[in-house]
Amino acid sequence: MKLLTANFLSCAVKACKSSPLSFPLHFRDAELASKSVPYNPLLLSNLLPRLDWPALVTSSKELGFTLPDTKPELPRLSASSSSATTADGDMNMDGTVGEENEKTLRMLHKTVGNFLLPSHLV
Amino acid sequence: MSRPEDNLPPDLFYNDTESRKYTTSSRIQNIQASMTNRALELLGLETPSLILDIGCGSGLSGEILSEGDPPHTWIGMDISPSMLAVALDREVDGDLLLGDMGQGLPFRAGSFDAAISISAIQWLCNEDEKGVDPKTRLSRFFDSLYACLKRDGKAVCQFYPRDDKQRDMICSAAIKAGFGAGLLEDDPETKNKKLYLVLTVGGEGNKDITGVVRNMDGVDVYDNRKKLLAKAKGEAKQGTKAWIMKKKEMDRRKGKIVKSDSKYTGRKRSIKF
């Protein structure tokens, strides 16, 4: 689920918002721990159209595991549920996330990302 | 009634002692739970959804979202590290972020089905630092909230305004951001008065804000949009021909000497340098 959350996050710095590099955020020095969560097909079918799959694949590579390159389609959701459950597994991460045009690093402390900005970047 | 908003900024007010109250005091928990349930009722979600909890604190409201029927998934955001630490200790289900809502929400457009906020947005009206304008912070918050909700999405924000002026400031900022907005007042005229700002984002199901409470019992609807519209229609705009004619008629009735109307009355003049 943490991975899915990261898929919805983009850079909050005003100057970066217009840049395509502000999304997705990249993991660095992240430690991975997985925790399974109950499989919820309704939620997944609800979320799947909104996920940016290429970004999810990038994040998963940065964390050291792979997802199929193409987005699983909704009608075939039951067939591809194995990959879907991987994505839904809970990740526990310590490390940093940052964007490509790196100015700021967001510290992840015990899975909580720090998105506070100094006033000049708002 | 004490207003912590008047004393300290939120990240300092919610320190370790204050945060601990949210897990030990059953009174706070009960109030928070009832407000969250009311907010959920207003959202009227039928499928498991992704919900943004703004000012999630120690995750009291989030717990209700996870345990609800159907169970929802939530992402919480709060400015106080102590509150988030309590949330981590309690091992809540949602994902947490440390962030300031007045700086805008760091989410991609159209990410969430709905958003809730319990007793949080009145903090935006504070001028904690020099050079920080509450209006800018409010508009930044509502603009980014509008963007990160999907079409047809809804948001319910329970808040404690200091006075009517503050309430109107918050509402007008939300309307300016593009939301359809309505206020629900529970237990009006009592000490336990609770205000819920209900916001809708476009879409088929959200054409009229009053539709949100259509199926709820014991809710009276006061629609002041028609009144405002009629008022705007009835008044001629200053400088227009209709306005000039009205003024002349008024003066005539007072018995003043007024030039007779002609085809030149109130005409547009060509631009001269």
Coordinates of C-alpha atoms in Angstrom, one line a residue:
Chain A
M1 CA 0.0 0.0 0.0
K2 CA 2.9 2.3 0.7
L3 CA 4.0 1.8 -2.8
L4 CA 0.6 2.8 -4.1
T5 CA 0.6 5.9 -1.9
A6 CA 4.0 6.9 -3.4
N7 CA 2.3 6.5 -6.8
F8 CA -0.1 9.3 -5.9
L9 CA 2.5 11.6 -4.5
S10 CA 4.2 14.3 -6.5
C11 CA 6.7 17.1 -5.6
A12 CA 5.1 19.9 -3.5
V13 CA 7.7 22.5 -4.4
K14 CA 6.0 25.2 -6.4
A15 CA 8.8 25.6 -8.9
C16 CA 8.7 21.9 -9.7
K17 CA 5.0 21.4 -10.1
S18 CA 5.0 22.2 -13.8
S19 CA 8.0 20.0 -14.5
P20 CA 7.3 16.5 -15.7
L21 CA 10.2 15.3 -13.4
S22 CA 8.2 16.1 -10.3
F23 CA 6.6 12.7 -10.6
P24 CA 7.2 9.9 -9.7
L25 CA 9.3 10.4 -6.5
H26 CA 12.3 8.1 -6.4
F27 CA 13.3 5.9 -3.5
R28 CA 16.9 6.0 -2.3
D29 CA 18.6 3.9 0.3
A30 CA 15.3 2.5 1.1
E31 CA 14.9 -0.6 3.3
L32 CA 12.0 -2.8 2.3
A33 CA 9.8 -4.8 4.5
S34 CA 6.5 -6.3 3.3
K35 CA 3.4 -7.0 5.3
S36 CA 0.5 -8.7 3.6
V37 CA -2.9 -6.9 3.7
P38 CA -6.2 -8.6 3.0
Y39 CA -6.9 -8.8 -0.7
N40 CA -9.6 -6.4 -1.6
P41 CA -10.7 -6.8 -5.2
L42 CA -13.3 -3.9 -5.1
L43 CA -10.8 -1.4 -3.9
L44 CA -8.2 -2.5 -6.4
S45 CA -10.6 -2.3 -9.3
N46 CA -11.5 1.2 -8.1
L47 CA -7.8 2.2 -7.8
L48 CA -6.4 0.5 -10.9
P49 CA -7.6 3.1 -13.5
R50 CA -6.0 5.8 -11.5
L51 CA -2.5 4.3 -11.0
D52 CA 0.3 5.4 -13.2
W53 CA 1.6 2.0 -14.1
P54 CA 5.0 3.0 -15.6
A55 CA 5.7 5.0 -12.5
L56 CA 4.8 2.0 -10.3
V57 CA 7.1 -0.2 -12.3
T58 CA 9.9 2.3 -11.8
S59 CA 9.4 2.5 -8.1
S60 CA 9.3 -1.2 -7.8
K61 CA 12.6 -1.6 -9.6
E62 CA 14.1 1.0 -7.3
L63 CA 13.0 -1.2 -4.4
G64 CA 14.3 -4.3 -6.0
F65 CA 11.4 -6.3 -7.3
T66 CA 9.7 -6.4 -10.6
L67 CA 6.1 -5.9 -11.8
P68 CA 4.8 -6.7 -15.3
D69 CA 5.4 -3.9 -17.8
T70 CA 1.8 -3.6 -18.8
K71 CA -1.0 -2.6 -16.6
P72 CA -3.3 -5.5 -15.8
E73 CA -6.7 -4.9 -17.2
L74 CA -9.9 -4.8 -15.2
P75 CA -11.8 -7.7 -16.6
R76 CA -8.7 -9.9 -16.2
L77 CA -8.2 -8.7 -12.6
S78 CA -8.9 -12.1 -11.1
A79 CA -6.4 -13.8 -13.4
S80 CA -3.7 -11.2 -12.6
S81 CA -4.5 -11.0 -8.9
S82 CA -1.2 -12.4 -8.0
S83 CA 0.6 -9.3 -9.4
A84 CA -2.1 -7.1 -7.9
T85 CA -1.6 -8.6 -4.5
T86 CA 2.1 -7.9 -4.7
A87 CA 1.3 -4.3 -5.3
D88 CA -1.1 -4.3 -2.5
G89 CA 1.3 -5.8 0.0
D90 CA 2.3 -3.3 2.7
M91 CA 5.9 -1.9 2.4
N92 CA 7.7 -0.5 5.3
M93 CA 10.4 1.8 4.3
D94 CA 13.1 3.9 5.8
G95 CA 15.2 6.0 3.5
T96 CA 14.6 9.0 1.3
V97 CA 12.5 9.9 -1.6
G98 CA 13.4 12.7 -3.9
E99 CA 12.7 13.9 -7.4
E100 CA 14.9 13.8 -10.4
N101 CA 15.7 17.5 -10.6
E102 CA 17.0 17.1 -7.2
K103 CA 16.9 20.0 -4.8
T104 CA 15.1 18.5 -1.9
L105 CA 15.2 15.1 -0.3
R106 CA 12.2 13.9 1.6
M107 CA 13.2 12.0 4.6
L108 CA 11.1 8.9 5.3
H109 CA 11.2 8.2 9.0
K110 CA 9.5 5.0 10.1
T111 CA 7.4 5.1 6.9
V112 CA 6.3 8.7 7.5
G113 CA 7.4 11.0 4.7
N114 CA 8.3 14.6 5.5
F115 CA 6.6 17.0 3.1
L116 CA 7.1 20.2 5.1
L117 CA 8.6 22.9 3.0
P118 CA 10.7 25.9 4.0
S119 CA 8.8 29.1 3.2
H120 CA 10.8 30.1 0.2
L121 CA 9.9 27.0 -1.7
V122 CA 6.1 27.2 -1.2
Chain B
M1 CA -14.7 27.7 25.0
S2 CA -10.9 27.5 24.8
R3 CA -9.4 28.0 21.4
P4 CA -5.9 26.4 21.1
E5 CA -5.7 28.1 17.6
D6 CA -5.3 31.5 19.3
N7 CA -2.3 30.5 21.3
L8 CA 0.2 28.5 19.4
P9 CA 0.9 27.2 15.8
P10 CA -0.4 23.6 15.4
D11 CA 3.0 21.9 15.2
L12 CA 3.9 23.4 18.5
F13 CA 0.6 23.1 20.2
Y14 CA 0.2 19.3 19.6
N15 CA 3.3 18.3 21.5
D16 CA 3.8 15.0 23.2
T17 CA 1.6 15.8 26.2
E18 CA -1.3 17.1 24.1
S19 CA -1.0 14.2 21.7
R20 CA -1.2 11.7 24.4
K21 CA -4.6 13.1 25.4
Y22 CA -6.0 11.8 22.1
T23 CA -5.4 8.2 23.1
T24 CA -6.1 8.5 26.8
S25 CA -9.2 10.7 26.9
S26 CA -12.3 8.8 26.1
R27 CA -14.2 12.1 25.8
I28 CA -12.0 13.3 22.9
Q29 CA -12.3 9.9 21.3
N30 CA -16.1 9.8 21.5
I31 CA -16.4 13.3 20.0
Q32 CA -13.9 12.5 17.2
A33 CA -15.7 9.2 16.4
S34 CA -19.1 10.8 16.2
M35 CA -17.9 13.6 14.0
T36 CA -16.1 11.1 11.7
N37 CA -19.2 8.9 11.4
R38 CA -21.3 12.0 10.5
A39 CA -18.7 13.0 7.9
L40 CA -18.8 9.4 6.4
E41 CA -22.6 9.6 6.3
L42 CA -22.3 12.8 4.4
L43 CA -19.8 11.4 1.9
G44 CA -22.1 8.4 1.3
L45 CA -19.5 6.1 -0.2
E46 CA -20.8 2.8 -1.3
T47 CA -17.6 1.1 -2.6
P48 CA -14.3 0.8 -0.8
S49 CA -12.5 4.0 -1.6
L50 CA -9.3 5.9 -1.2
I51 CA -9.8 8.7 1.3
L52 CA -7.5 11.6 2.2
D53 CA -7.6 12.5 5.9
I54 CA -6.4 16.0 6.3
G55 CA -5.1 16.7 9.9
C56 CA -5.3 13.0 10.7
G57 CA -3.5 13.4 14.0
S58 CA -3.2 10.2 15.9
G59 CA -5.5 8.4 13.4
L60 CA -8.6 8.3 15.5
S61 CA -10.8 9.2 12.4
G62 CA -8.7 7.0 10.2
E63 CA -9.5 4.0 12.4
I64 CA -13.2 4.5 11.8
L65 CA -12.6 4.7 8.1
S66 CA -10.7 1.4 8.1
E67 CA -13.3 -0.3 10.2
G68 CA -16.3 1.1 8.4
D69 CA -18.6 -0.7 6.1
P70 CA -17.3 -1.0 3.5
P71 CA -13.7 -0.6 4.8
H72 CA -11.9 2.3 3.2
T73 CA -8.2 2.8 2.6
W74 CA -6.9 6.2 3.8
I75 CA -3.8 8.3 3.6
G76 CA -3.4 10.8 6.5
M77 CA -1.5 14.1 6.6
D78 CA -0.7 16.1 9.7
I79 CA 1.7 18.9 10.6
S80 CA 2.5 17.6 14.1
P81 CA 5.2 15.0 14.4
S82 CA 4.1 14.1 18.0
M83 CA 0.6 13.3 16.8
L84 CA 2.0 11.2 14.0
A85 CA 4.3 9.4 16.4
V86 CA 1.2 8.5 18.5
A87 CA -0.4 7.2 15.3
L88 CA 2.6 5.1 14.5
D89 CA 2.5 3.6 18.0
R90 CA -1.1 2.7 17.6
E91 CA -0.2 0.9 14.3
V92 CA -3.0 2.5 12.3
D93 CA -3.8 1.1 8.9
G94 CA -3.4 4.2 6.8
D95 CA -0.2 5.7 5.4
L96 CA 1.0 8.9 7.1
L97 CA 2.6 12.0 5.8
L98 CA 4.1 15.0 7.7
G99 CA 3.0 18.1 5.9
D100 CA 1.4 21.5 6.1
M101 CA -2.0 21.7 4.3
G102 CA -1.5 25.5 3.9
Q103 CA 1.4 24.7 1.6
G104 CA -0.7 22.7 -0.7
L105 CA -1.3 19.0 -0.8
P106 CA 1.5 17.0 -2.5
F107 CA -0.7 14.7 -4.6
R108 CA -1.2 13.9 -8.2
A109 CA -4.4 15.2 -9.8
G110 CA -7.5 13.0 -9.4
S111 CA -6.0 10.7 -6.8
F112 CA -8.7 10.5 -4.2
D113 CA -12.3 9.4 -4.1
A114 CA -13.0 11.6 -1.1
A115 CA -11.4 13.6 1.6
I116 CA -12.3 14.2 5.2
S117 CA -10.9 16.6 7.8
I118 CA -11.9 16.7 11.4
S119 CA -11.3 19.8 13.4
A120 CA -8.4 21.0 11.3
I121 CA -9.1 23.7 8.8
Q122 CA -9.7 26.5 11.3
W123 CA -5.9 26.3 11.9
L124 CA -5.4 27.8 8.4
C125 CA -6.9 31.1 9.5
N126 CA -4.1 31.8 11.9
E127 CA -1.3 34.2 11.1
D128 CA 1.5 32.3 12.9
E129 CA 4.4 33.8 11.1
K130 CA 5.0 37.2 9.8
G131 CA 4.2 37.4 6.1
V132 CA 1.9 34.4 6.1
D133 CA -1.5 35.4 4.8
P134 CA -4.4 33.2 5.9
K135 CA -6.2 33.9 2.6
T136 CA -3.2 32.6 0.6
R137 CA -2.9 29.5 2.7
L138 CA -6.7 28.8 2.4
S139 CA -6.7 29.2 -1.3
R140 CA -3.6 27.1 -1.7
F141 CA -5.2 24.4 0.4
F142 CA -8.5 24.4 -1.4
D143 CA -7.0 24.6 -4.9
S144 CA -4.8 21.6 -4.2
L145 CA -7.7 19.7 -2.6
Y146 CA -9.8 20.4 -5.6
A147 CA -7.1 19.1 -7.9
C148 CA -6.3 15.9 -6.0
L149 CA -10.0 14.8 -5.8
K150 CA -11.4 12.9 -8.7
R151 CA -14.4 14.2 -10.6
D152 CA -17.6 13.3 -8.7
G153 CA -15.5 13.3 -5.6
K154 CA -16.6 14.8 -2.3
A155 CA -14.9 16.3 0.8
V156 CA -16.3 16.9 4.2
C157 CA -14.5 19.2 6.6
Q158 CA -15.6 19.6 10.2
F159 CA -14.2 22.8 11.6
Y160 CA -14.6 25.3 14.5
P161 CA -14.6 28.8 13.1
R162 CA -14.0 31.6 15.7
D163 CA -16.8 33.7 14.4
D164 CA -19.1 34.1 11.3
K165 CA -16.4 36.1 9.6
Q166 CA -13.9 33.3 9.8
R167 CA -16.6 30.8 8.6
D168 CA -17.4 33.0 5.6
M169 CA -13.7 33.4 4.8
I170 CA -13.3 29.6 4.7
C171 CA -16.4 29.0 2.7
S172 CA -15.7 31.7 0.1
A173 CA -12.1 30.3 -0.4
A174 CA -13.6 26.9 -1.1
I175 CA -16.1 28.3 -3.6
K176 CA -13.4 30.2 -5.3
A177 CA -11.4 27.0 -5.8
G178 CA -14.4 25.6 -7.8
F179 CA -16.1 23.5 -5.2
G180 CA -19.9 23.3 -4.8
A181 CA -20.1 24.1 -1.1
G182 CA -22.7 23.8 1.6
L183 CA -22.6 24.0 5.4
L184 CA -24.3 21.5 7.6
E185 CA -24.8 22.6 11.2
D186 CA -25.5 19.9 13.9
D187 CA -27.0 20.9 17.2
P188 CA -27.4 24.6 16.2
E189 CA -27.7 27.2 18.9
T190 CA -26.1 24.9 21.5
K191 CA -22.7 24.6 23.0
N192 CA -22.1 21.4 21.1
K193 CA -22.7 23.1 17.7
K194 CA -20.7 21.3 15.0
L195 CA -20.1 22.8 11.5
Y196 CA -19.5 20.6 8.5
L197 CA -18.3 22.1 5.3
V198 CA -19.5 19.8 2.5
L199 CA -17.7 20.2 -0.8
T200 CA -18.4 18.6 -4.1
V201 CA -16.3 18.4 -7.3
G202 CA -18.3 18.6 -10.5
G203 CA -19.6 15.4 -12.1
E204 CA -23.1 13.9 -12.8
G205 CA -24.0 12.9 -9.2
N206 CA -22.9 16.3 -7.8
K207 CA -24.9 18.7 -9.8
D208 CA -26.6 20.3 -6.8
I209 CA -25.0 20.5 -3.4
T210 CA -28.4 20.0 -1.6
G211 CA -28.5 16.5 -3.1
V212 CA -26.0 15.5 -0.5
V213 CA -28.5 15.7 2.3
R214 CA -31.6 14.7 0.3
N215 CA -31.8 11.3 1.9
M216 CA -31.0 12.4 5.5
D217 CA -33.5 12.8 8.2
G218 CA -33.9 15.9 10.2
V219 CA -32.0 18.2 7.9
D220 CA -33.6 21.5 6.9
V221 CA -32.2 23.1 3.7
Y222 CA -31.7 26.9 3.5
D223 CA -30.8 27.8 0.0
N224 CA -29.6 31.4 -0.3
R225 CA -28.3 31.0 -3.8
K226 CA -31.6 32.1 -5.3
K227 CA -31.8 35.1 -3.1
L228 CA -28.3 36.2 -4.0
L229 CA -29.0 35.6 -7.7
A230 CA -32.3 37.7 -7.5
K231 CA -30.4 40.5 -5.7
A232 CA -27.7 40.5 -8.4
K233 CA -30.3 40.6 -11.1
G234 CA -32.5 43.3 -9.6
E235 CA -29.6 45.8 -9.2
A236 CA -28.5 47.5 -12.4
K237 CA -24.7 47.7 -12.7
Q238 CA -23.3 51.2 -12.2
G239 CA -22.6 53.0 -15.4
T240 CA -25.0 51.1 -17.6
K241 CA -27.9 52.8 -19.4
A242 CA -30.5 51.1 -17.1
W243 CA -28.6 52.5 -14.0
I244 CA -28.6 56.0 -15.4
M245 CA -32.3 55.8 -16.3
K246 CA -33.1 54.6 -12.7
K247 CA -31.1 57.5 -11.2
K248 CA -32.7 60.1 -13.4
E249 CA -36.2 58.7 -12.5
M250 CA -35.3 58.9 -8.8
D251 CA -34.2 62.5 -9.2
R252 CA -37.3 63.4 -11.2
R253 CA -39.4 62.0 -8.4
K254 CA -37.6 64.2 -5.9
G255 CA -38.5 67.2 -8.0
K256 CA -35.1 68.0 -9.3
I257 CA -34.5 69.4 -12.7
V258 CA -33.4 66.5 -14.9
K259 CA -32.5 66.6 -18.6
S260 CA -35.0 64.8 -20.7
D261 CA -34.0 61.4 -22.1
S262 CA -32.7 61.2 -25.6
K263 CA -31.1 58.6 -27.9
Y264 CA -27.7 59.9 -26.5
T265 CA -28.5 59.1 -22.9
G266 CA -26.0 56.6 -21.6
R267 CA -24.5 55.9 -25.0
K268 CA -21.0 54.4 -25.4
R269 CA -18.4 56.9 -26.4
S270 CA -15.5 56.2 -28.7
I271 CA -12.1 55.8 -27.1
K272 CA -10.1 59.1 -27.2
F273 CA -6.5 59.5 -26.3

